[in-house]
PDB file of C-alpha atoms in Angstrom:
ATOM      1  CA  MET A  26     -16.373  -4.934   3.322  1.00 41.00           C
ATOM      2  CA  MET A  27     -15.472  -6.367  -0.078  1.00 42.00           C
ATOM      3  CA  ASN A  28     -18.118  -8.551  -1.681  1.00 45.00           C
ATOM      4  CA  SER A  29     -16.935 -12.166  -2.005  1.00 43.00           C
ATOM      5  CA  SER A  30     -18.544 -12.612  -5.431  1.00 43.00           C
ATOM      6  CA  LYS A  31     -16.099 -13.618  -8.153  1.00 48.00           C
ATOM      7  CA  ASN A  32     -17.549 -10.939 -10.436  1.00 54.00           C
ATOM      8  CA  TYR A  33     -17.392  -8.136  -7.867  1.00 67.00           C
ATOM      9  CA  THR A  34     -15.244  -5.143  -8.837  1.00 82.00           C
ATOM     10  CA  PRO A  35     -14.392  -2.628  -6.098  1.00 94.00           C
ATOM     11  CA  LYS A  36     -15.093   1.061  -6.714  1.00 96.00           C
ATOM     12  CA  ARG A  37     -12.125   2.436  -4.758  1.00 98.00           C
ATOM     13  CA  VAL A  38      -8.896   0.787  -3.603  1.00 98.00           C
ATOM     14  CA  LEU A  39      -5.682   1.702  -1.834  1.00 98.00           C
ATOM     15  CA  LEU A  40      -2.407   0.200  -3.012  1.00 98.00           C
ATOM     16  CA  LYS A  41       0.418   0.006  -0.470  1.00 98.00           C
ATOM     17  CA  ILE A  42       3.883  -0.495  -1.955  1.00 96.00           C
ATOM     18  CA  SER A  43       7.012  -0.991   0.113  1.00 92.00           C
ATOM     19  CA  GLY A  44       9.968   1.227  -0.664  1.00 91.00           C
ATOM     20  CA  GLU A  45      12.046  -1.912  -1.193  1.00 90.00           C
ATOM     21  CA  ALA A  46       9.714  -2.918  -4.047  1.00 90.00           C
ATOM     22  CA  LEU A  47      11.092   0.057  -6.002  1.00 92.00           C
ATOM     23  CA  LEU A  48      14.720  -0.995  -5.645  1.00 88.00           C
ATOM     24  CA  GLY A  49      14.899  -3.469  -8.507  1.00 78.00           C
ATOM     25  CA  ARG A  50      18.415  -4.866  -8.576  1.00 77.00           C
ATOM     26  CA  GLY A  51      19.883  -1.845  -6.865  1.00 75.00           C
ATOM     27  CA  MET A  52      20.825  -1.407  -3.225  1.00 78.00           C
ATOM     28  CA  TYR A  53      19.454   2.106  -2.860  1.00 85.00           C
ATOM     29  CA  GLY A  54      16.944   4.447  -4.450  1.00 89.00           C
ATOM     30  CA  VAL A  55      14.441   3.815  -7.235  1.00 92.00           C
ATOM     31  CA  ASP A  56      14.893   1.639 -10.321  1.00 92.00           C
ATOM     32  CA  PRO A  57      13.236   3.621 -13.168  1.00 92.00           C
ATOM     33  CA  GLU A  58      12.153   0.436 -14.957  1.00 93.00           C
ATOM     34  CA  ILE A  59      10.432  -0.892 -11.820  1.00 94.00           C
ATOM     35  CA  ALA A  60       8.716   2.453 -11.177  1.00 95.00           C
ATOM     36  CA  ASN A  61       7.535   2.590 -14.788  1.00 95.00           C
ATOM     37  CA  ALA A  62       6.172  -0.976 -14.713  1.00 95.00           C
ATOM     38  CA  ILE A  63       4.234  -0.302 -11.493  1.00 96.00           C
ATOM     39  CA  ALA A  64       2.919   2.973 -12.905  1.00 96.00           C
ATOM     40  CA  GLU A  65       1.692   1.155 -16.025  1.00 96.00           C
ATOM     41  CA  ASP A  66      -0.297  -1.260 -13.863  1.00 96.00           C
ATOM     42  CA  ILE A  67      -1.737   1.580 -11.778  1.00 97.00           C
ATOM     43  CA  ALA A  68      -2.681   3.449 -14.958  1.00 97.00           C
ATOM     44  CA  SER A  69      -4.416   0.339 -16.313  1.00 96.00           C
ATOM     45  CA  VAL A  70      -6.556   0.016 -13.188  1.00 97.00           C
ATOM     46  CA  ALA A  71      -7.302   3.749 -12.980  1.00 97.00           C
ATOM     47  CA  ASN A  72      -8.285   3.862 -16.654  1.00 96.00           C
ATOM     48  CA  SER A  73     -10.692   0.967 -16.082  1.00 95.00           C
ATOM     49  CA  GLY A  74     -12.765   3.217 -13.838  1.00 95.00           C
ATOM     50  CA  ILE A  75     -11.548   1.985 -10.436  1.00 97.00           C
ATOM     51  CA  GLU A  76     -10.466   4.830  -8.152  1.00 98.00           C
ATOM     52  CA  VAL A  77      -6.911   4.338  -6.869  1.00 98.00           C
ATOM     53  CA  CYS A  78      -4.888   5.866  -4.064  1.00 98.00           C
ATOM     54  CA  LEU A  79      -1.367   4.947  -2.985  1.00 98.00           C
ATOM     55  CA  VAL A  80       0.901   4.776   0.039  1.00 98.00           C
ATOM     56  CA  ILE A  81       4.577   4.089  -0.651  1.00 97.00           C
ATOM     57  CA  GLY A  82       7.084   3.162   2.031  1.00 95.00           C
ATOM     58  CA  GLY A  83      10.548   4.696   2.295  1.00 94.00           C
ATOM     59  CA  GLY A  84      12.752   1.707   3.094  1.00 91.00           C
ATOM     60  CA  ASN A  85      14.674   1.988  -0.169  1.00 92.00           C
ATOM     61  CA  ILE A  86      16.030   5.324   1.075  1.00 92.00           C
ATOM     62  CA  PHE A  87      15.856   5.408   4.881  1.00 85.00           C
ATOM     63  CA  ARG A  88      14.380   3.274   7.640  1.00 75.00           C
ATOM     64  CA  GLY A  89      13.831   5.075  10.928  1.00 68.00           C
ATOM     65  CA  MET A  90      13.604   1.912  13.036  1.00 70.00           C
ATOM     66  CA  THR A  91      16.907   0.621  11.635  1.00 75.00           C
ATOM     67  CA  ALA A  92      18.585   3.930  12.378  1.00 74.00           C
ATOM     68  CA  ALA A  93      17.114   3.938  15.898  1.00 71.00           C
ATOM     69  CA  ALA A  94      18.523   0.453  16.511  1.00 75.00           C
ATOM     70  CA  LYS A  95      21.963   1.894  15.758  1.00 81.00           C
ATOM     71  CA  GLY A  96      21.578   4.714  18.248  1.00 82.00           C
ATOM     72  CA  MET A  97      19.735   7.466  16.394  1.00 86.00           C
ATOM     73  CA  ASP A  98      16.884   9.165  18.217  1.00 92.00           C
ATOM     74  CA  ARG A  99      13.725   7.236  17.246  1.00 91.00           C
ATOM     75  CA  VAL A 100      11.565  10.311  16.675  1.00 94.00           C
ATOM     76  CA  GLN A 101      14.147  11.988  14.433  1.00 92.00           C
ATOM     77  CA  GLY A 102      14.680   8.717  12.603  1.00 92.00           C
ATOM     78  CA  ASP A 103      10.975   8.334  11.962  1.00 93.00           C
ATOM     79  CA  TYR A 104      10.725  11.861  10.581  1.00 94.00           C
ATOM     80  CA  ALA A 105      13.635  11.131   8.242  1.00 94.00           C
ATOM     81  CA  GLY A 106      11.757   8.013   7.119  1.00 94.00           C
ATOM     82  CA  MET A 107       8.648  10.107   6.430  1.00 95.00           C
ATOM     83  CA  LEU A 108      10.710  12.381   4.184  1.00 96.00           C
ATOM     84  CA  ALA A 109      11.944   9.306   2.312  1.00 95.00           C
ATOM     85  CA  THR A 110       8.330   8.423   1.513  1.00 97.00           C
ATOM     86  CA  VAL A 111       7.868  11.907   0.064  1.00 97.00           C
ATOM     87  CA  ILE A 112      10.804  11.346  -2.301  1.00 96.00           C
ATOM     88  CA  ASN A 113       9.209   8.107  -3.504  1.00 96.00           C
ATOM     89  CA  ALA A 114       5.863   9.846  -3.905  1.00 97.00           C
ATOM     90  CA  VAL A 115       7.424  12.574  -6.063  1.00 97.00           C
ATOM     91  CA  VAL A 116       9.071   9.953  -8.280  1.00 96.00           C
ATOM     92  CA  MET A 117       5.892   7.901  -8.683  1.00 97.00           C
ATOM     93  CA  ASN A 118       3.802  11.019  -9.291  1.00 97.00           C
ATOM     94  CA  SER A 119       6.118  12.017 -12.129  1.00 97.00           C
ATOM     95  CA  VAL A 120       5.994   8.565 -13.711  1.00 97.00           C
ATOM     96  CA  LEU A 121       2.200   8.361 -13.438  1.00 97.00           C
ATOM     97  CA  GLN A 122       1.859  11.732 -15.142  1.00 97.00           C
ATOM     98  CA  GLN A 123       4.045  10.448 -17.964  1.00 96.00           C
ATOM     99  CA  HIS A 124       1.299   7.845 -18.461  1.00 95.00           C
ATOM    100  CA  ASN A 125      -1.282  10.657 -18.718  1.00 96.00           C
ATOM    101  CA  ILE A 126      -2.746   9.945 -15.279  1.00 96.00           C
ATOM    102  CA  ASP A 127      -4.022  12.880 -13.218  1.00 97.00           C
ATOM    103  CA  SER A 128      -2.214  12.244  -9.950  1.00 97.00           C
ATOM    104  CA  TYR A 129      -1.618  14.342  -6.860  1.00 98.00           C
ATOM    105  CA  ILE A 130       0.589  14.048  -3.786  1.00 98.00           C
ATOM    106  CA  MET A 131      -0.948  14.780  -0.410  1.00 98.00           C
ATOM    107  CA  SER A 132       1.487  14.945   2.493  1.00 98.00           C
ATOM    108  CA  ALA A 133       0.796  14.519   6.197  1.00 98.00           C
ATOM    109  CA  ILE A 134       3.657  16.985   6.764  1.00 97.00           C
ATOM    110  CA  SER A 135       3.135  20.411   5.234  1.00 97.00           C
ATOM    111  CA  MET A 136       5.499  21.114   2.323  1.00 96.00           C
ATOM    112  CA  PRO A 137       3.456  23.199  -0.131  1.00 95.00           C
ATOM    113  CA  GLN A 138       6.183  23.530  -2.760  1.00 96.00           C
ATOM    114  CA  ILE A 139       6.092  19.741  -3.240  1.00 96.00           C
ATOM    115  CA  ALA A 140       2.677  18.434  -2.235  1.00 97.00           C
ATOM    116  CA  GLU A 141      -0.768  19.418  -1.069  1.00 98.00           C
ATOM    117  CA  THR A 142      -1.214  19.170   2.681  1.00 98.00           C
ATOM    118  CA  TYR A 143      -3.420  16.196   3.521  1.00 98.00           C
ATOM    119  CA  ILE A 144      -7.031  17.203   4.118  1.00 98.00           C
ATOM    120  CA  ARG A 145      -9.523  14.347   3.981  1.00 98.00           C
ATOM    121  CA  ASP A 146     -12.307  16.246   2.220  1.00 98.00           C
ATOM    122  CA  LYS A 147      -9.931  17.519  -0.457  1.00 98.00           C
ATOM    123  CA  ALA A 148      -8.503  14.010  -0.976  1.00 98.00           C
ATOM    124  CA  MET A 149     -12.045  12.677  -1.346  1.00 98.00           C
ATOM    125  CA  ARG A 150     -12.811  15.298  -3.986  1.00 98.00           C
ATOM    126  CA  HIS A 151      -9.719  14.281  -5.951  1.00 98.00           C
ATOM    127  CA  MET A 152     -10.780  10.650  -5.829  1.00 97.00           C
ATOM    128  CA  ASP A 153     -14.375  11.439  -6.778  1.00 97.00           C
ATOM    129  CA  LYS A 154     -12.944  12.991  -9.961  1.00 97.00           C
ATOM    130  CA  GLY A 155     -10.954   9.831 -10.719  1.00 96.00           C
ATOM    131  CA  HIS A 156      -7.589  11.309  -9.797  1.00 97.00           C
ATOM    132  CA  VAL A 157      -4.897   9.051  -8.345  1.00 98.00           C
ATOM    133  CA  VAL A 158      -3.863  10.334  -4.915  1.00 98.00           C
ATOM    134  CA  ILE A 159      -0.473   9.469  -3.409  1.00 98.00           C
ATOM    135  CA  PHE A 160      -0.436   9.828   0.370  1.00 98.00           C
ATOM    136  CA  ALA A 161       3.046  10.728   1.606  1.00 98.00           C
ATOM    137  CA  ALA A 162       4.801  11.217   4.965  1.00 97.00           C
ATOM    138  CA  GLY A 163       2.981   8.385   6.713  1.00 96.00           C
ATOM    139  CA  THR A 164       0.545   9.560   9.361  1.00 97.00           C
ATOM    140  CA  GLY A 165       2.739  12.569  10.090  1.00 97.00           C
ATOM    141  CA  ASN A 166       3.577  11.108  13.504  1.00 96.00           C
ATOM    142  CA  PRO A 167       6.559   9.091  14.754  1.00 95.00           C
ATOM    143  CA  TYR A 168       6.119   5.508  15.975  1.00 94.00           C
ATOM    144  CA  PHE A 169       3.625   4.668  13.220  1.00 95.00           C
ATOM    145  CA  THR A 170       4.604   2.671  10.140  1.00 94.00           C
ATOM    146  CA  THR A 171       3.511   3.268   6.555  1.00 96.00           C
ATOM    147  CA  ASP A 172       1.478   0.055   6.887  1.00 95.00           C
ATOM    148  CA  THR A 173      -0.565   1.780   9.572  1.00 96.00           C
ATOM    149  CA  ALA A 174      -0.754   4.921   7.444  1.00 97.00           C
ATOM    150  CA  ALA A 175      -2.055   2.821   4.545  1.00 98.00           C
ATOM    151  CA  ALA A 176      -4.775   1.213   6.675  1.00 97.00           C
ATOM    152  CA  LEU A 177      -5.759   4.606   8.090  1.00 98.00           C
ATOM    153  CA  ARG A 178      -5.966   6.319   4.691  1.00 98.00           C
ATOM    154  CA  ALA A 179      -7.875   3.387   3.171  1.00 98.00           C
ATOM    155  CA  ILE A 180     -10.483   3.677   5.911  1.00 98.00           C
ATOM    156  CA  GLU A 181     -10.637   7.484   5.682  1.00 98.00           C
ATOM    157  CA  MET A 182     -11.106   7.284   1.903  1.00 98.00           C
ATOM    158  CA  ASP A 183     -13.902   4.699   2.239  1.00 97.00           C
ATOM    159  CA  CYS A 184     -11.926   2.191   0.164  1.00 98.00           C
ATOM    160  CA  ASP A 185     -13.502  -1.181  -0.539  1.00 96.00           C
ATOM    161  CA  LEU A 186     -10.146  -2.920  -0.456  1.00 96.00           C
ATOM    162  CA  MET A 187      -6.504  -2.425   0.493  1.00 97.00           C
ATOM    163  CA  LEU A 188      -3.819  -4.165  -1.534  1.00 97.00           C
ATOM    164  CA  LYS A 189      -0.264  -4.680  -0.370  1.00 96.00           C
ATOM    165  CA  GLY A 190       2.139  -5.073  -3.275  1.00 94.00           C
ATOM    166  CA  THR A 191       5.157  -7.088  -2.189  1.00 90.00           C
ATOM    167  CA  GLN A 192       7.967  -9.106  -3.759  1.00 87.00           C
ATOM    168  CA  VAL A 193       6.199 -12.464  -3.214  1.00 89.00           C
ATOM    169  CA  ASP A 194       2.782 -13.721  -4.316  1.00 92.00           C
ATOM    170  CA  GLY A 195       1.042 -13.718  -0.942  1.00 93.00           C
ATOM    171  CA  VAL A 196       1.465 -14.533   2.734  1.00 93.00           C
ATOM    172  CA  TYR A 197       3.481 -17.617   3.696  1.00 93.00           C
ATOM    173  CA  ASP A 198       3.963 -19.495   6.953  1.00 89.00           C
ATOM    174  CA  SER A 199       7.735 -18.896   6.585  1.00 87.00           C
ATOM    175  CA  ASP A 200      10.065 -17.035   4.238  1.00 85.00           C
ATOM    176  CA  PRO A 201       9.600 -18.652   0.784  1.00 86.00           C
ATOM    177  CA  LYS A 202      12.993 -17.324  -0.313  1.00 83.00           C
ATOM    178  CA  LYS A 203      14.679 -19.310   2.453  1.00 88.00           C
ATOM    179  CA  ASN A 204      12.292 -22.272   2.803  1.00 90.00           C
ATOM    180  CA  PRO A 205      11.250 -24.039  -0.431  1.00 87.00           C
ATOM    181  CA  ASP A 206       8.538 -25.875   1.529  1.00 90.00           C
ATOM    182  CA  ALA A 207       6.905 -22.666   2.779  1.00 91.00           C
ATOM    183  CA  LYS A 208       3.101 -22.774   2.574  1.00 91.00           C
ATOM    184  CA  ARG A 209       1.172 -19.925   0.974  1.00 93.00           C
ATOM    185  CA  TYR A 210      -2.244 -19.071   2.379  1.00 94.00           C
ATOM    186  CA  ASP A 211      -5.103 -18.400  -0.049  1.00 94.00           C
ATOM    187  CA  ILE A 212      -7.198 -16.797   2.673  1.00 93.00           C
ATOM    188  CA  LEU A 213      -6.574 -15.754   6.263  1.00 93.00           C
ATOM    189  CA  THR A 214      -8.563 -14.066   8.974  1.00 92.00           C
ATOM    190  CA  TYR A 215      -7.094 -11.116  10.802  1.00 91.00           C
ATOM    191  CA  THR A 216      -7.209 -13.101  14.019  1.00 88.00           C
ATOM    192  CA  GLU A 217      -5.131 -15.895  12.460  1.00 90.00           C
ATOM    193  CA  ALA A 218      -2.609 -13.449  11.024  1.00 90.00           C
ATOM    194  CA  LEU A 219      -2.168 -11.713  14.380  1.00 88.00           C
ATOM    195  CA  ALA A 220      -2.065 -14.929  16.426  1.00 88.00           C
ATOM    196  CA  LYS A 221       0.492 -16.573  14.131  1.00 88.00           C
ATOM    197  CA  GLY A 222       2.616 -13.438  13.781  1.00 85.00           C
ATOM    198  CA  LEU A 223       2.502 -13.704   9.991  1.00 88.00           C
ATOM    199  CA  ASN A 224       4.256 -11.076   7.914  1.00 77.00           C
ATOM    200  CA  VAL A 225       1.193  -9.328   6.503  1.00 86.00           C
ATOM    201  CA  MET A 226       1.399  -5.899   8.117  1.00 90.00           C
ATOM    202  CA  ASP A 227       2.291  -4.683  11.569  1.00 89.00           C
ATOM    203  CA  ALA A 228      -0.151  -5.432  14.373  1.00 90.00           C
ATOM    204  CA  THR A 229      -1.460  -1.860  14.580  1.00 93.00           C
ATOM    205  CA  ALA A 230      -2.338  -1.818  10.870  1.00 94.00           C
ATOM    206  CA  LEU A 231      -3.953  -5.266  11.048  1.00 92.00           C
ATOM    207  CA  SER A 232      -6.005  -4.356  14.101  1.00 92.00           C
ATOM    208  CA  LEU A 233      -7.165  -1.127  12.476  1.00 94.00           C
ATOM    209  CA  ALA A 234      -8.211  -2.958   9.310  1.00 94.00           C
ATOM    210  CA  ARG A 235      -9.942  -5.701  11.293  1.00 93.00           C
ATOM    211  CA  ASP A 236     -11.884  -3.270  13.459  1.00 94.00           C
ATOM    212  CA  ASN A 237     -13.122  -1.457  10.350  1.00 95.00           C
ATOM    213  CA  LYS A 238     -13.782  -4.641   8.334  1.00 94.00           C
ATOM    214  CA  LEU A 239     -11.349  -3.634   5.602  1.00 95.00           C
ATOM    215  CA  PRO A 240     -10.151  -6.646   3.563  1.00 95.00           C
ATOM    216  CA  ILE A 241      -6.505  -6.819   2.493  1.00 96.00           C
ATOM    217  CA  ILE A 242      -4.984  -8.567  -0.511  1.00 96.00           C
ATOM    218  CA  VAL A 243      -1.255  -9.374  -0.541  1.00 95.00           C
ATOM    219  CA  PHE A 244       0.226  -9.990  -3.994  1.00 96.00           C
ATOM    220  CA  ASP A 245       3.377  -9.806  -6.123  1.00 94.00           C
ATOM    221  CA  VAL A 246       3.551  -6.237  -7.426  1.00 94.00           C
ATOM    222  CA  HIS A 247       6.401  -7.060  -9.829  1.00 92.00           C
ATOM    223  CA  GLU A 248       4.393  -9.412 -12.022  1.00 92.00           C
ATOM    224  CA  LYS A 249       3.174  -7.369 -14.969  1.00 92.00           C
ATOM    225  CA  GLY A 250      -0.573  -6.764 -14.932  1.00 94.00           C
ATOM    226  CA  ASN A 251      -0.974  -8.335 -11.512  1.00 95.00           C
ATOM    227  CA  PHE A 252      -2.535  -5.295  -9.856  1.00 96.00           C
ATOM    228  CA  SER A 253      -5.358  -5.336 -12.403  1.00 94.00           C
ATOM    229  CA  ARG A 254      -5.864  -9.080 -12.000  1.00 95.00           C
ATOM    230  CA  VAL A 255      -6.052  -9.162  -8.226  1.00 95.00           C
ATOM    231  CA  VAL A 256      -8.349  -6.124  -8.074  1.00 95.00           C
ATOM    232  CA  ASN A 257     -10.730  -8.228 -10.160  1.00 91.00           C
ATOM    233  CA  ASN A 258     -10.307 -11.233  -7.836  1.00 90.00           C
ATOM    234  CA  GLU A 259      -8.096 -13.144 -10.283  1.00 92.00           C
ATOM    235  CA  GLY A 260      -4.553 -14.495 -10.189  1.00 92.00           C
ATOM    236  CA  VAL A 261      -2.518 -15.635  -7.193  1.00 94.00           C
ATOM    237  CA  PHE A 262      -2.715 -13.773  -3.886  1.00 96.00           C
ATOM    238  CA  THR A 263      -3.605 -14.040  -0.208  1.00 95.00           C
ATOM    239  CA  LYS A 264      -6.775 -12.385   1.033  1.00 95.00           C
ATOM    240  CA  VAL A 265      -7.044 -11.341   4.682  1.00 94.00           C
ATOM    241  CA  VAL A 266     -10.636 -10.995   5.873  1.00 91.00           C
ATOM    242  CA  VAL A 267     -12.673 -10.514   8.992  1.00 81.00           C
ATOM    243  CA  SER A 268     -13.825 -13.713  10.666  1.00 70.00           C
ATOM    244  CA  GLU A 269     -17.317 -14.206  12.089  1.00 54.00           C
ATOM    245  CA  ALA A 270     -15.815 -13.969  15.555  1.00 54.00           C
ATOM    246  CA  ASP A 271     -14.473 -10.505  14.742  1.00 54.00           C
ATOM    247  CA  ALA A 272     -17.690  -9.200  13.224  1.00 47.00           C
TER     248      ALA A 272
END
């Protein structure tokens, strides 16, 4: 569990980015300027000596649950969504390498021409060398979100902290884009987040993080330099932690 000291710097972190965070002003796909700005922040953190891995959603390209709600088979829809995350991983990998970062894609679905197949020990070796690892294709199974995949990979990689980069600066009691009086939480327990149904991550991901005492930080990924700030316990964000009752 992350040390609460103001001066504490984690050794290894996982950054979860939603596919929608890559949209920019577009309605579909990846905005190159947004991808480049996020890659710059990742490069800054990686070059500081903190080991970084990533999970990127696919909602900017395809959402399996949305397709299922319109009549598509849920399993097929989820697999299509997993492939969308691979597209985003390929894009981000290319941009990171343009910033001279050694980065590798590891996919939960085997596609050797594009990515290494996910093997935990091999991923750990990459991270031990300071490489940025992008985990693609979710968990490789339908019915699980990329939030759950992020929590799972963070735990498997022995990360000190998971960060969820969103389009707002934390977790609110209601949608701040619709309610100007929405309250932002500085700190939450997993129990509170689950009980109040707050939009942190899905319940499976939250429960997995809680059971493994993995703290989560929710922050605005679009603010330049914000990833570096929040990793160092600075700036504006919401931290989700384990309560004494959960311990």
